[in-house]
Phi, psi and omega in degrees: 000300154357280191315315172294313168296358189255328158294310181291339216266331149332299156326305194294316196288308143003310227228353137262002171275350205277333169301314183263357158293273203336327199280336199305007211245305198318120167272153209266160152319116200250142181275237198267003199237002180102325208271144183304154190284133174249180188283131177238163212209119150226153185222133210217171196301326157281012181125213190251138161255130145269151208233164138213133177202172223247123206266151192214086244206351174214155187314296183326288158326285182311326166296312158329318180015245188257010184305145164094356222227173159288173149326097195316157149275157168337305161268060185219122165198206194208147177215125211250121178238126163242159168318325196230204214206089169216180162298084218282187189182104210240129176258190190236357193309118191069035183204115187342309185216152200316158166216139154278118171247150188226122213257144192207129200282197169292358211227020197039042189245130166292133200273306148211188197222110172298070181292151208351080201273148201296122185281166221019021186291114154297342184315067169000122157223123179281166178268354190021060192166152098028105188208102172267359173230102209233138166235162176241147175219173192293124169326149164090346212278314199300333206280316193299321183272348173109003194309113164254155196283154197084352173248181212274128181234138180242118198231185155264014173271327154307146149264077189323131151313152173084000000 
């Protein structure tokens, strides 16, 4: 009787650990370069959006940005973070397919939002305000989530007041 119970009580353990070995071993999403994907937040009059997206966080990277590449998924982007706080000014050149790009103070309130900029257009599209962040999303995505200028996207490169 011992033996049996020692066996089921082995199984029972077996079969709720199994889960949680499985999730230790998953790994988060990597963009094109290896490096892990992190989590974005923009929350906007319809709720919280999640995000993963790709830190584009050094000159190289940022000059590079999405040239070359498909089409983001839905739950995708890319968030190009500078040292400071200026008027930013983001072109398409060489790069494929449509985008919303959305310019963001430090403090993670979108300043404004370029919707579905022209792909390989060199033509400046300004940020028209003070922007230490710009994300790229999939043409069409901010309009789908309600996304305006003043809500909020939540990274760990923002700093919220308060």
């Amino acid at each position: 009787m011992s033996s049996r119970r020692s066996i089921l009580t082995a199984l029972l353990a077996a079969v709720l650990l199994a889960p949680i070995v499985g999730c230790a071993g998953a790994q988060p999403p990597k963009d094109a370069t290896g490096r892990p994907l992190e989590p974005l937040t923009i929350v906007t009059a319809s709720g919280a959006h999640e995000f993963m997206v790709e830190i584009a966080d050094e000159e190289p990277e940022r000059q590079r940005g999405l040239m070359f590449r498909e089409p983001l998924a839905d739950d995708r982007g890319m968030l190009f973070e500078f040292p400071d706080v200026a008027e930013r000014a983001f072109w398409m050149r060489n790069t494929p397919s449509s985008l919303d790009i959305l310019y963001i103070d430090p403090q993670g309130r979108i300043v404004s939002i370029a919707s579905h900029a022209v792909p390989f257009s060199e033509l400046p599209i300004p940020s028209r305000g003070g922007a230490s962040g710009v994300l790229e999303l999939r043409a069409g995505r901010a309009e789908e989530i309600g996304a305006r200028a003043g809500d909020t996207v939540k990274h760990t490169f923002f700093q919220p007041e308060g």
